[in-house]
């Protein structure tokens, strides 16, 4: 005699499935923006750490090598970002830096190019706003011109289609910038780069460089 068969419910009904999907959607609506905020904050922290580390390393190398060491801030276009054109660096942003040992007038790379993470850039404006070190046009050099620091390195993806602003540390630890002016550079999110000259974005990180001692001071009013 065959045993009696007892059916068991092993699947969701359509209504239950719709309810589960709806709940997941509601949770995601509140979670994703918070996650994006956390990620952007993390990127900003990584970028600021990189900036401070490279500036301090440049000063240390200048003193230990007893030669000038140059920090170059690179501006180039990212072909994956709408509106940016590789052939025109001005359509891009300052988003990387590199150290150079200055020997007999030639710039020799000390390390590899250091690119800021994710959507983070060095804030820039044409009227000396949130990054006086790179703002304006007087310090901007065009790669491949051969008029400053010898041959320029080719960067990944853009080759020589980039511009840069140099900041030099002297063997005594000082910089090549005027002692009568304040020098600073700010790390911001890319979508916040259109801020006014006197008002920084809600979340940023600024490093001020003393032109005489080469020492740095850090500012991050909003760490959120």
Short mmCIF file of N, CA, C and O in Angstrom, two decimals, residues 87-149:
data_model
loop_
_atom_site.label_atom_id
_atom_site.label_comp_id
_atom_site.label_asym_id
_atom_site.label_seq_id
_atom_site.Cartn_x
_atom_site.Cartn_y
_atom_site.Cartn_z
N UNK A 87 42.13 65.87 -27.38
CA UNK A 87 42.96 66.81 -28.11
C UNK A 87 42.99 68.20 -27.48
O UNK A 87 43.81 69.04 -27.86
N UNK A 88 42.10 68.45 -26.54
CA UNK A 88 42.03 69.77 -25.89
C UNK A 88 42.07 69.60 -24.37
O UNK A 88 41.03 69.41 -23.74
N UNK A 89 43.26 69.64 -23.78
CA UNK A 89 43.38 69.43 -22.32
C UNK A 89 42.54 70.40 -21.50
O UNK A 89 42.14 70.08 -20.38
N UNK A 90 42.28 71.59 -22.03
CA UNK A 90 41.50 72.58 -21.30
C UNK A 90 40.07 72.13 -21.04
O UNK A 90 39.41 72.66 -20.14
N UNK A 91 39.59 71.14 -21.80
CA UNK A 91 38.24 70.62 -21.56
C UNK A 91 38.23 69.59 -20.43
O UNK A 91 37.17 69.15 -20.00
N UNK A 92 39.42 69.23 -19.97
CA UNK A 92 39.55 68.25 -18.89
C UNK A 92 39.74 68.91 -17.55
O UNK A 92 39.37 70.08 -17.35
N UNK A 93 40.35 68.19 -16.62
CA UNK A 93 40.56 68.69 -15.27
C UNK A 93 41.96 68.34 -14.79
O UNK A 93 42.63 67.46 -15.34
N UNK A 94 42.40 69.02 -13.74
CA UNK A 94 43.64 68.64 -13.07
C UNK A 94 43.30 67.43 -12.21
O UNK A 94 42.57 67.54 -11.23
N UNK A 95 43.84 66.27 -12.57
CA UNK A 95 43.44 65.04 -11.89
C UNK A 95 44.59 64.09 -11.58
O UNK A 95 44.37 62.93 -11.24
N UNK A 96 45.85 64.57 -11.69
CA UNK A 96 46.99 63.71 -11.40
C UNK A 96 48.20 64.55 -11.06
O UNK A 96 48.22 65.77 -11.29
N UNK A 97 49.22 63.91 -10.49
CA UNK A 97 50.45 64.61 -10.14
C UNK A 97 51.64 63.65 -10.22
O UNK A 97 51.47 62.43 -10.22
N UNK A 98 52.85 64.22 -10.29
CA UNK A 98 54.05 63.40 -10.40
C UNK A 98 55.26 64.21 -9.91
O UNK A 98 55.30 65.43 -10.06
N UNK A 99 56.25 63.51 -9.34
CA UNK A 99 57.45 64.16 -8.82
C UNK A 99 58.62 63.99 -9.79
O UNK A 99 58.77 62.95 -10.42
N UNK A 100 59.45 65.05 -9.88
CA UNK A 100 60.61 65.03 -10.77
C UNK A 100 61.84 65.55 -10.05
O UNK A 100 61.78 66.52 -9.28
N UNK A 101 62.96 64.91 -10.34
CA UNK A 101 64.26 65.35 -9.85
C UNK A 101 64.85 66.25 -10.93
O UNK A 101 64.97 65.86 -12.09
N UNK A 102 65.23 67.47 -10.55
CA UNK A 102 65.77 68.42 -11.52
C UNK A 102 67.29 68.31 -11.55
O UNK A 102 67.98 68.63 -10.58
N UNK A 103 67.81 67.82 -12.67
CA UNK A 103 69.26 67.64 -12.83
C UNK A 103 69.75 68.39 -14.06
O UNK A 103 69.33 68.09 -15.19
N UNK A 104 70.62 69.34 -13.85
CA UNK A 104 71.19 70.12 -14.96
C UNK A 104 70.10 70.66 -15.88
O UNK A 104 70.23 70.63 -17.11
N UNK A 105 69.00 71.11 -15.30
CA UNK A 105 67.92 71.70 -16.08
C UNK A 105 66.93 70.71 -16.64
O UNK A 105 65.91 71.10 -17.22
N UNK A 106 67.21 69.40 -16.51
CA UNK A 106 66.30 68.38 -17.03
C UNK A 106 65.46 67.81 -15.89
O UNK A 106 65.94 67.65 -14.76
N UNK A 107 64.22 67.47 -16.19
CA UNK A 107 63.31 66.90 -15.19
C UNK A 107 63.27 65.39 -15.35
O UNK A 107 62.81 64.86 -16.37
N UNK A 108 63.75 64.67 -14.33
CA UNK A 108 63.79 63.21 -14.35
C UNK A 108 62.72 62.68 -13.40
O UNK A 108 62.73 63.00 -12.20
N UNK A 109 61.78 61.87 -13.88
CA UNK A 109 60.71 61.35 -13.00
C UNK A 109 61.27 60.57 -11.81
O UNK A 109 62.17 59.74 -11.97
N UNK A 110 60.76 60.87 -10.63
CA UNK A 110 61.14 60.14 -9.42
C UNK A 110 60.24 58.94 -9.22
O UNK A 110 60.67 57.88 -8.78
N UNK A 111 58.97 59.11 -9.53
CA UNK A 111 58.01 58.01 -9.37
C UNK A 111 57.01 58.03 -10.52
O UNK A 111 57.11 58.86 -11.44
N UNK A 112 56.05 57.14 -10.46
CA UNK A 112 55.02 57.07 -11.49
C UNK A 112 53.97 58.15 -11.26
O UNK A 112 53.86 58.71 -10.17
N UNK A 113 53.19 58.41 -12.29
CA UNK A 113 52.10 59.37 -12.17
C UNK A 113 51.10 58.88 -11.13
O UNK A 113 50.78 57.70 -11.06
N UNK A 114 50.65 59.79 -10.29
CA UNK A 114 49.68 59.48 -9.25
C UNK A 114 48.35 60.16 -9.61
O UNK A 114 48.26 61.38 -9.59
N UNK A 115 47.34 59.35 -9.94
CA UNK A 115 46.06 59.91 -10.33
C UNK A 115 45.08 59.88 -9.16
O UNK A 115 45.03 58.90 -8.40
N UNK A 116 44.32 60.94 -9.02
CA UNK A 116 43.33 61.02 -7.96
C UNK A 116 42.26 59.95 -8.19
O UNK A 116 41.92 59.64 -9.34
N UNK A 117 41.71 59.38 -7.13
CA UNK A 117 40.74 58.28 -7.27
C UNK A 117 39.35 58.75 -7.70
O UNK A 117 38.94 59.88 -7.40
N UNK A 118 38.65 57.87 -8.39
CA UNK A 118 37.24 58.10 -8.72
C UNK A 118 36.97 59.45 -9.36
O UNK A 118 37.68 59.90 -10.25
N UNK A 119 35.93 60.15 -8.86
CA UNK A 119 35.52 61.43 -9.44
C UNK A 119 36.21 62.64 -8.80
O UNK A 119 35.73 63.76 -8.90
N UNK A 120 37.36 62.43 -8.15
CA UNK A 120 38.03 63.50 -7.43
C UNK A 120 39.04 64.22 -8.35
O UNK A 120 39.74 63.59 -9.13
N UNK A 121 39.09 65.56 -8.23
CA UNK A 121 40.01 66.37 -9.03
C UNK A 121 40.62 67.47 -8.15
O UNK A 121 40.19 67.69 -7.01
N UNK A 122 41.61 68.16 -8.70
CA UNK A 122 42.12 69.35 -8.05
C UNK A 122 41.26 70.52 -8.51
O UNK A 122 41.17 70.79 -9.71
N UNK A 123 40.62 71.21 -7.57
CA UNK A 123 39.74 72.31 -7.93
C UNK A 123 40.49 73.42 -8.64
O UNK A 123 41.60 73.78 -8.25
N UNK A 124 39.88 73.96 -9.68
CA UNK A 124 40.55 74.95 -10.52
C UNK A 124 39.57 76.03 -10.96
O UNK A 124 38.41 75.76 -11.25
N UNK A 125 40.03 77.26 -10.96
CA UNK A 125 39.26 78.36 -11.53
C UNK A 125 40.25 79.35 -12.14
O UNK A 125 41.44 79.33 -11.81
N UNK A 126 39.78 80.19 -13.03
CA UNK A 126 40.68 81.09 -13.75
C UNK A 126 41.04 82.34 -12.97
O UNK A 126 41.87 83.13 -13.40
N UNK A 127 40.41 82.55 -11.82
CA UNK A 127 40.65 83.79 -11.08
C UNK A 127 41.21 83.53 -9.68
O UNK A 127 40.86 84.21 -8.73
N UNK A 128 42.11 82.56 -9.55
CA UNK A 128 42.75 82.24 -8.28
C UNK A 128 41.73 82.04 -7.17
O UNK A 128 41.66 82.81 -6.21
N UNK A 129 40.95 81.00 -7.32
CA UNK A 129 39.91 80.72 -6.35
C UNK A 129 40.33 79.76 -5.27
O UNK A 129 40.97 80.13 -4.30
N UNK A 130 39.99 78.47 -5.44
CA UNK A 130 40.22 77.51 -4.37
C UNK A 130 41.55 76.76 -4.49
O UNK A 130 41.87 75.95 -3.63
N UNK A 131 42.32 77.04 -5.53
CA UNK A 131 43.64 76.40 -5.69
C UNK A 131 44.62 77.38 -6.32
O UNK A 131 44.86 77.34 -7.53
N UNK A 132 45.19 78.26 -5.51
CA UNK A 132 46.07 79.29 -6.06
C UNK A 132 47.33 78.71 -6.71
O UNK A 132 47.93 79.34 -7.58
N UNK A 133 47.74 77.50 -6.30
CA UNK A 133 48.94 76.88 -6.88
C UNK A 133 48.77 76.61 -8.37
O UNK A 133 49.71 76.77 -9.16
N UNK A 134 47.57 76.22 -8.78
CA UNK A 134 47.35 75.88 -10.19
C UNK A 134 46.45 76.87 -10.92
O UNK A 134 46.30 76.78 -12.14
N UNK A 135 45.83 77.79 -10.21
CA UNK A 135 44.92 78.74 -10.86
C UNK A 135 45.64 79.75 -11.74
O UNK A 135 46.82 80.02 -11.55
N UNK A 136 44.89 80.34 -12.65
CA UNK A 136 45.46 81.32 -13.55
C UNK A 136 46.14 80.65 -14.74
O UNK A 136 46.05 79.45 -14.94
N UNK A 137 46.85 81.44 -15.53
CA UNK A 137 47.49 80.91 -16.74
C UNK A 137 49.01 81.06 -16.72
O UNK A 137 49.71 80.42 -17.50
N UNK A 138 49.55 81.86 -15.82
CA UNK A 138 50.98 82.16 -15.84
C UNK A 138 51.85 80.92 -15.60
O UNK A 138 52.94 80.79 -16.14
N UNK A 139 51.36 79.96 -14.80
CA UNK A 139 52.16 78.79 -14.47
C UNK A 139 51.87 77.58 -15.35
O UNK A 139 52.56 76.57 -15.28
N UNK A 140 50.83 77.65 -16.16
CA UNK A 140 50.43 76.49 -16.97
C UNK A 140 51.42 76.26 -18.11
O UNK A 140 51.73 77.18 -18.88
N UNK A 141 51.92 75.03 -18.20
CA UNK A 141 52.84 74.65 -19.27
C UNK A 141 52.17 73.62 -20.18
O UNK A 141 51.42 72.76 -19.71
N UNK A 142 52.48 73.67 -21.44
CA UNK A 142 51.93 72.70 -22.39
C UNK A 142 52.96 71.60 -22.61
O UNK A 142 54.12 71.88 -22.94
N UNK A 143 52.55 70.35 -22.45
CA UNK A 143 53.47 69.23 -22.62
C UNK A 143 54.00 69.17 -24.04
O UNK A 143 53.29 69.47 -25.01
N UNK A 144 55.27 68.79 -24.16
CA UNK A 144 55.87 68.64 -25.48
C UNK A 144 56.42 69.91 -26.07
O UNK A 144 56.99 69.89 -27.17
N UNK A 145 56.30 71.03 -25.37
CA UNK A 145 56.78 72.29 -25.92
C UNK A 145 58.30 72.39 -25.87
O UNK A 145 58.91 73.13 -26.65
N UNK A 146 58.90 71.65 -24.91
CA UNK A 146 60.35 71.67 -24.81
C UNK A 146 60.91 72.97 -24.27
O UNK A 146 62.10 73.22 -24.37
N UNK A 147 60.05 73.80 -23.67
CA UNK A 147 60.50 75.10 -23.18
C UNK A 147 60.70 75.13 -21.68
O UNK A 147 61.12 76.13 -21.14
N UNK A 148 60.41 74.01 -21.01
CA UNK A 148 60.54 74.02 -19.55
C UNK A 148 60.85 72.62 -19.05
O UNK A 148 60.09 71.70 -19.28
N UNK A 149 61.99 72.48 -18.39
CA UNK A 149 62.33 71.21 -17.76
C UNK A 149 62.69 70.08 -18.70
O UNK A 149 62.62 68.92 -18.32
#
